[in-house]
mmCIF file of C-alpha atoms in Angstrom:
data_model
loop_
_atom_site.group_PDB
_atom_site.id
_atom_site.type_symbol
_atom_site.label_atom_id
_atom_site.label_comp_id
_atom_site.label_asym_id
_atom_site.label_seq_id
_atom_site.Cartn_x
_atom_site.Cartn_y
_atom_site.Cartn_z
ATOM 1 C CA UNK A 1 -6.301 24.277 -134.232
ATOM 2 C CA UNK A 2 -5.837 23.937 -130.479
ATOM 3 C CA UNK A 3 -7.119 20.328 -130.181
ATOM 4 C CA UNK A 4 -6.338 19.133 -126.645
ATOM 5 C CA UNK A 5 -4.618 21.592 -124.304
ATOM 6 C CA UNK A 6 -3.111 20.634 -120.970
ATOM 7 C CA UNK A 7 -2.250 23.021 -118.150
ATOM 8 C CA UNK A 8 0.332 23.264 -116.619
ATOM 9 C CA UNK A 9 3.152 21.788 -118.722
ATOM 10 C CA UNK A 10 5.500 21.274 -115.770
ATOM 11 C CA UNK A 11 5.076 21.180 -112.020
ATOM 12 C CA UNK A 12 7.123 20.218 -108.986
ATOM 13 C CA UNK A 13 5.272 19.334 -105.794
ATOM 14 C CA UNK A 14 6.224 18.301 -102.311
ATOM 15 C CA UNK A 15 4.847 15.097 -100.838
ATOM 16 C CA UNK A 16 1.402 15.700 -99.396
ATOM 17 C CA UNK A 17 0.570 18.734 -101.503
ATOM 18 C CA UNK A 18 -2.486 18.782 -103.709
ATOM 19 C CA UNK A 19 -2.976 20.028 -107.223
ATOM 20 C CA UNK A 20 -5.301 19.896 -110.206
ATOM 21 C CA UNK A 21 -4.350 19.253 -113.805
ATOM 22 C CA UNK A 22 -6.591 20.820 -116.401
ATOM 23 C CA UNK A 23 -7.442 19.404 -119.801
ATOM 24 C CA UNK A 24 -9.473 21.300 -122.377
ATOM 25 C CA UNK A 25 -10.569 20.139 -125.824
ATOM 26 C CA UNK A 26 -12.250 22.150 -128.534
ATOM 27 C CA UNK A 27 -13.379 19.272 -130.775
ATOM 28 C CA UNK A 28 -16.733 18.677 -129.045
ATOM 29 C CA UNK A 29 -15.678 15.139 -128.167
ATOM 30 C CA UNK A 30 -17.799 13.141 -125.770
ATOM 31 C CA UNK A 31 -15.062 10.858 -124.445
ATOM 32 C CA UNK A 32 -12.079 12.112 -122.467
ATOM 33 C CA UNK A 33 -9.260 10.212 -120.756
ATOM 34 C CA UNK A 34 -6.387 10.698 -118.341
ATOM 35 C CA UNK A 35 -3.276 8.536 -118.723
ATOM 36 C CA UNK A 36 0.065 8.379 -117.018
ATOM 37 C CA UNK A 37 3.221 7.469 -118.897
ATOM 38 C CA UNK A 38 6.140 5.881 -117.090
ATOM 39 C CA UNK A 39 9.357 4.574 -118.696
ATOM 40 C CA UNK A 40 8.997 1.033 -120.008
ATOM 41 C CA UNK A 41 5.319 0.829 -119.053
ATOM 42 C CA UNK A 42 3.537 2.509 -121.911
ATOM 43 C CA UNK A 43 0.383 4.430 -121.098
ATOM 44 C CA UNK A 44 -1.918 3.429 -118.277
ATOM 45 C CA UNK A 45 -5.459 4.695 -117.989
ATOM 46 C CA UNK A 46 -6.234 6.516 -114.746
ATOM 47 C CA UNK A 47 -9.826 7.677 -115.238
ATOM 48 C CA UNK A 48 -12.069 8.406 -118.151
ATOM 49 C CA UNK A 49 -15.369 10.093 -118.944
ATOM 50 C CA UNK A 50 -18.006 9.213 -121.514
ATOM 51 C CA UNK A 51 -19.791 12.528 -121.242
ATOM 52 C CA UNK A 52 -20.429 15.640 -119.198
ATOM 53 C CA UNK A 53 -21.104 14.803 -115.580
ATOM 54 C CA UNK A 54 -19.858 11.206 -115.820
ATOM 55 C CA UNK A 55 -16.560 9.632 -114.800
ATOM 56 C CA UNK A 56 -15.240 6.100 -114.447
ATOM 57 C CA UNK A 57 -12.151 4.374 -113.104
ATOM 58 C CA UNK A 58 -9.402 3.057 -115.328
ATOM 59 C CA UNK A 59 -6.483 0.753 -114.563
ATOM 60 C CA UNK A 60 -4.701 2.854 -111.949
ATOM 61 C CA UNK A 61 -7.230 5.187 -110.278
ATOM 62 C CA UNK A 62 -5.939 5.128 -106.694
ATOM 63 C CA UNK A 63 -4.750 8.498 -105.410
ATOM 64 C CA UNK A 64 -6.521 10.446 -108.160
ATOM 65 C CA UNK A 65 -9.912 12.047 -108.595
ATOM 66 C CA UNK A 66 -11.525 13.554 -111.671
ATOM 67 C CA UNK A 67 -14.396 15.789 -112.626
ATOM 68 C CA UNK A 68 -16.169 16.578 -115.887
ATOM 69 C CA UNK A 69 -18.442 19.511 -115.110
ATOM 70 C CA UNK A 70 -18.263 20.849 -118.649
ATOM 71 C CA UNK A 71 -18.058 18.820 -121.826
ATOM 72 C CA UNK A 72 -14.855 20.477 -122.954
ATOM 73 C CA UNK A 73 -12.957 20.165 -119.671
ATOM 74 C CA UNK A 74 -11.656 17.169 -117.744
ATOM 75 C CA UNK A 75 -9.827 17.797 -114.482
ATOM 76 C CA UNK A 76 -7.441 15.420 -112.732
ATOM 77 C CA UNK A 77 -6.814 15.969 -109.034
ATOM 78 C CA UNK A 78 -4.144 14.700 -106.705
ATOM 79 C CA UNK A 79 -5.372 15.169 -103.140
ATOM 80 C CA UNK A 80 -2.135 14.215 -101.372
ATOM 81 C CA UNK A 81 0.759 13.809 -103.775
ATOM 82 C CA UNK A 82 3.176 10.906 -103.339
ATOM 83 C CA UNK A 83 6.577 10.322 -105.014
ATOM 84 C CA UNK A 84 5.061 7.311 -106.837
ATOM 85 C CA UNK A 85 2.879 9.767 -108.730
ATOM 86 C CA UNK A 86 5.903 11.338 -110.409
ATOM 87 C CA UNK A 87 5.093 10.814 -114.062
ATOM 88 C CA UNK A 88 4.060 12.400 -117.308
ATOM 89 C CA UNK A 89 0.297 12.820 -117.495
ATOM 90 C CA UNK A 90 -1.560 12.853 -120.788
ATOM 91 C CA UNK A 91 -5.105 13.837 -121.503
ATOM 92 C CA UNK A 92 -6.884 12.554 -124.593
ATOM 93 C CA UNK A 93 -10.285 12.847 -126.196
ATOM 94 C CA UNK A 94 -12.173 10.920 -128.843
ATOM 95 C CA UNK A 95 -15.335 11.066 -130.845
ATOM 96 C CA UNK A 96 -17.718 8.221 -130.130
ATOM 97 C CA UNK A 97 -21.146 8.213 -131.793
ATOM 98 C CA UNK A 98 -23.713 8.633 -129.019
ATOM 99 C CA UNK A 99 -25.854 5.705 -128.026
ATOM 100 C CA UNK A 100 -23.694 3.048 -129.622
ATOM 101 C CA UNK A 101 -21.943 1.792 -126.515
ATOM 102 C CA UNK A 102 -18.928 -0.219 -127.509
ATOM 103 C CA UNK A 103 -19.995 -0.957 -131.048
ATOM 104 C CA UNK A 104 -18.121 1.863 -132.756
ATOM 105 C CA UNK A 105 -15.021 2.168 -130.590
ATOM 106 C CA UNK A 106 -12.725 2.505 -133.559
ATOM 107 C CA UNK A 107 -12.082 6.201 -133.345
ATOM 108 C CA UNK A 108 -8.532 7.401 -132.653
ATOM 109 C CA UNK A 109 -7.761 9.351 -129.519
ATOM 110 C CA UNK A 110 -6.362 12.876 -129.706
ATOM 111 C CA UNK A 111 -3.689 13.648 -127.145
ATOM 112 C CA UNK A 112 -2.421 16.761 -125.447
ATOM 113 C CA UNK A 113 1.302 17.401 -125.026
ATOM 114 C CA UNK A 114 1.407 16.260 -121.431
ATOM 115 C CA UNK A 115 2.094 17.567 -117.954
ATOM 116 C CA UNK A 116 5.429 16.614 -116.427
ATOM 117 C CA UNK A 117 4.895 16.228 -112.700
ATOM 118 C CA UNK A 118 7.663 15.643 -110.176
ATOM 119 C CA UNK A 119 6.886 14.949 -106.537
ATOM 120 C CA UNK A 120 9.700 15.315 -104.067
ATOM 121 C CA UNK B 1 -8.646 -8.185 -120.939
ATOM 122 C CA UNK B 2 -6.873 -6.929 -124.010
ATOM 123 C CA UNK B 3 -3.104 -6.546 -124.102
ATOM 124 C CA UNK B 4 -0.284 -5.662 -126.473
ATOM 125 C CA UNK B 5 3.300 -6.877 -126.664
ATOM 126 C CA UNK B 6 6.040 -4.873 -128.357
ATOM 127 C CA UNK B 7 9.006 -7.208 -127.955
ATOM 128 C CA UNK B 8 11.833 -4.859 -128.893
ATOM 129 C CA UNK B 9 12.739 -1.886 -126.723
ATOM 130 C CA UNK B 10 14.686 -0.157 -129.488
ATOM 131 C CA UNK B 11 14.887 -0.546 -133.240
ATOM 132 C CA UNK B 12 17.933 0.833 -135.043
ATOM 133 C CA UNK B 13 17.806 1.256 -138.804
ATOM 134 C CA UNK B 14 19.932 3.056 -141.367
ATOM 135 C CA UNK B 15 18.322 5.900 -143.256
ATOM 136 C CA UNK B 16 16.811 4.628 -146.498
ATOM 137 C CA UNK B 17 16.432 1.070 -145.239
ATOM 138 C CA UNK B 18 13.083 -0.588 -144.536
ATOM 139 C CA UNK B 19 11.690 -0.072 -141.043
ATOM 140 C CA UNK B 20 9.604 -2.630 -139.153
ATOM 141 C CA UNK B 21 8.198 -2.237 -135.652
ATOM 142 C CA UNK B 22 6.615 -5.385 -134.249
ATOM 143 C CA UNK B 23 3.361 -5.718 -132.337
ATOM 144 C CA UNK B 24 1.353 -8.716 -131.180
ATOM 145 C CA UNK B 25 -1.946 -8.483 -129.365
ATOM 146 C CA UNK B 26 -4.431 -10.411 -127.280
ATOM 147 C CA UNK B 27 -8.145 -9.607 -127.246
ATOM 148 C CA UNK B 28 -11.490 -11.357 -126.958
ATOM 149 C CA UNK B 29 -13.154 -11.375 -130.339
ATOM 150 C CA UNK B 30 -12.185 -9.109 -133.185
ATOM 151 C CA UNK B 31 -9.762 -6.248 -132.570
ATOM 152 C CA UNK B 32 -9.477 -2.615 -133.426
ATOM 153 C CA UNK B 33 -5.745 -1.944 -133.767
ATOM 154 C CA UNK B 34 -3.902 1.349 -133.743
ATOM 155 C CA UNK B 35 -0.412 2.750 -134.146
ATOM 156 C CA UNK B 36 0.618 6.026 -132.540
ATOM 157 C CA UNK B 37 3.908 7.943 -132.697
ATOM 158 C CA UNK B 38 5.356 10.170 -129.985
ATOM 159 C CA UNK B 39 8.046 12.770 -130.609
ATOM 160 C CA UNK B 40 10.074 14.178 -127.694
ATOM 161 C CA UNK B 41 8.058 16.295 -125.268
ATOM 162 C CA UNK B 42 4.878 15.816 -127.294
ATOM 163 C CA UNK B 43 1.700 13.802 -126.985
ATOM 164 C CA UNK B 44 0.872 10.729 -129.021
ATOM 165 C CA UNK B 45 -0.144 11.246 -132.625
ATOM 166 C CA UNK B 46 -2.385 8.829 -134.486
ATOM 167 C CA UNK B 47 -0.728 7.077 -137.463
ATOM 168 C CA UNK B 48 -3.173 4.445 -138.661
ATOM 169 C CA UNK B 49 -5.777 1.915 -137.602
ATOM 170 C CA UNK B 50 -7.207 -1.440 -138.590
ATOM 171 C CA UNK B 51 -10.959 -1.932 -138.271
ATOM 172 C CA UNK B 52 -11.879 -4.668 -140.688
ATOM 173 C CA UNK B 53 -11.385 -5.678 -144.304
ATOM 174 C CA UNK B 54 -8.070 -5.330 -146.133
ATOM 175 C CA UNK B 55 -5.202 -6.626 -144.010
ATOM 176 C CA UNK B 56 -2.810 -3.938 -145.268
ATOM 177 C CA UNK B 57 -3.562 -0.522 -143.840
ATOM 178 C CA UNK B 58 -1.937 2.663 -145.068
ATOM 179 C CA UNK B 59 -1.468 5.657 -142.814
ATOM 180 C CA UNK B 60 0.306 8.962 -142.376
ATOM 181 C CA UNK B 61 3.898 9.803 -143.363
ATOM 182 C CA UNK B 62 4.285 6.735 -145.599
ATOM 183 C CA UNK B 63 3.663 4.196 -142.855
ATOM 184 C CA UNK B 64 1.627 1.060 -143.315
ATOM 185 C CA UNK B 65 0.745 -1.909 -141.140
ATOM 186 C CA UNK B 66 -0.201 -5.491 -141.844
ATOM 187 C CA UNK B 67 -2.868 -7.269 -139.823
ATOM 188 C CA UNK B 68 -2.327 -11.008 -139.441
ATOM 189 C CA UNK B 69 -5.153 -12.678 -137.565
ATOM 190 C CA UNK B 70 -3.550 -16.132 -137.331
ATOM 191 C CA UNK B 71 -0.385 -14.669 -135.789
ATOM 192 C CA UNK B 72 -2.312 -11.977 -133.836
ATOM 193 C CA UNK B 73 0.141 -9.415 -135.133
ATOM 194 C CA UNK B 74 -0.043 -5.868 -136.455
ATOM 195 C CA UNK B 75 3.480 -4.871 -137.499
ATOM 196 C CA UNK B 76 4.217 -1.316 -138.570
ATOM 197 C CA UNK B 77 6.317 -0.844 -141.697
ATOM 198 C CA UNK B 78 7.892 1.850 -143.797
ATOM 199 C CA UNK B 79 9.752 1.035 -147.017
ATOM 200 C CA UNK B 80 12.431 3.711 -146.613
ATOM 201 C CA UNK B 81 13.151 5.218 -143.188
ATOM 202 C CA UNK B 82 13.948 8.894 -142.655
ATOM 203 C CA UNK B 83 15.971 10.439 -139.823
ATOM 204 C CA UNK B 84 12.803 12.342 -138.905
ATOM 205 C CA UNK B 85 11.070 8.988 -138.215
ATOM 206 C CA UNK B 86 13.148 8.661 -135.048
ATOM 207 C CA UNK B 87 10.533 8.592 -132.293
ATOM 208 C CA UNK B 88 8.666 6.369 -129.862
ATOM 209 C CA UNK B 89 6.011 4.141 -131.438
ATOM 210 C CA UNK B 90 3.056 2.650 -129.599
ATOM 211 C CA UNK B 91 0.738 -0.138 -130.686
ATOM 212 C CA UNK B 92 -2.724 -0.273 -129.103
ATOM 213 C CA UNK B 93 -5.725 -2.599 -129.195
ATOM 214 C CA UNK B 94 -9.325 -2.530 -128.115
ATOM 215 C CA UNK B 95 -12.103 -5.042 -128.494
ATOM 216 C CA UNK B 96 -15.091 -4.432 -130.730
ATOM 217 C CA UNK B 97 -17.511 -4.974 -127.874
ATOM 218 C CA UNK B 98 -17.667 -4.676 -124.122
ATOM 219 C CA UNK B 99 -14.800 -3.002 -122.277
ATOM 220 C CA UNK B 100 -13.787 -0.031 -124.399
ATOM 221 C CA UNK B 101 -10.445 0.529 -122.782
ATOM 222 C CA UNK B 102 -7.594 1.030 -125.239
ATOM 223 C CA UNK B 103 -4.619 -1.104 -124.177
ATOM 224 C CA UNK B 104 -1.199 0.262 -125.140
ATOM 225 C CA UNK B 105 2.060 -1.557 -125.569
ATOM 226 C CA UNK B 106 5.223 -0.381 -123.814
ATOM 227 C CA UNK B 107 6.452 1.419 -126.899
ATOM 228 C CA UNK B 108 9.396 0.983 -129.243
ATOM 229 C CA UNK B 109 12.097 3.588 -129.612
ATOM 230 C CA UNK B 110 13.062 3.867 -133.272
ATOM 231 C CA UNK B 111 16.451 5.347 -134.092
ATOM 232 C CA UNK B 112 17.165 6.095 -137.733
ATOM 233 C CA UNK B 113 20.897 6.455 -138.339
ATOM 234 C CA UNK B 114 21.981 8.935 -141.011
#
């Protein structure tokens, strides 16, 4: 019962360094999401994907890139880390019936346990 | 764009007393509404959702929520709180059509006092 697995769980970076956060899900979900969680701000959507090979921008995409080369994996990249990107990052996935667009968007999202990223 | 307001930062309740966590929302058209719970150092866990129909929705761990369209509210309730209910609770909304983004509230910290 792995669900959504995020790697790594913790990381400390220096300003300007790059890194990739990995998210893997074993539920065969089409939709995957990357969020950041900051105190008092809830969750904000960074990027999301509606299927293999597709990605789209969320609320706060600047400074991040993503890729979805395989259906089960969704990668989040920081090309040049900045202190403002210190946060807890959550990956999520959801089942959305194919071909229905927004009509059946009532499925819950399944979250990983997060990656705690500090940028000095 | 859809949005959620959770007006209280922290809710303190004595064990065994009723627990209410408030949520109001804004969305174009009809909403899908969700409650999630987050325990320390863990991801969000789904509690319950409102799609349509009966305004009272029952979910996991004895929680329920009441949808009120006229007040655009979706308050989370539990008749008798447990110490283990101490966690961070998030309300979320998305519209039936169009932009599928799920909008989260800021979260409410619930502290159940033994």
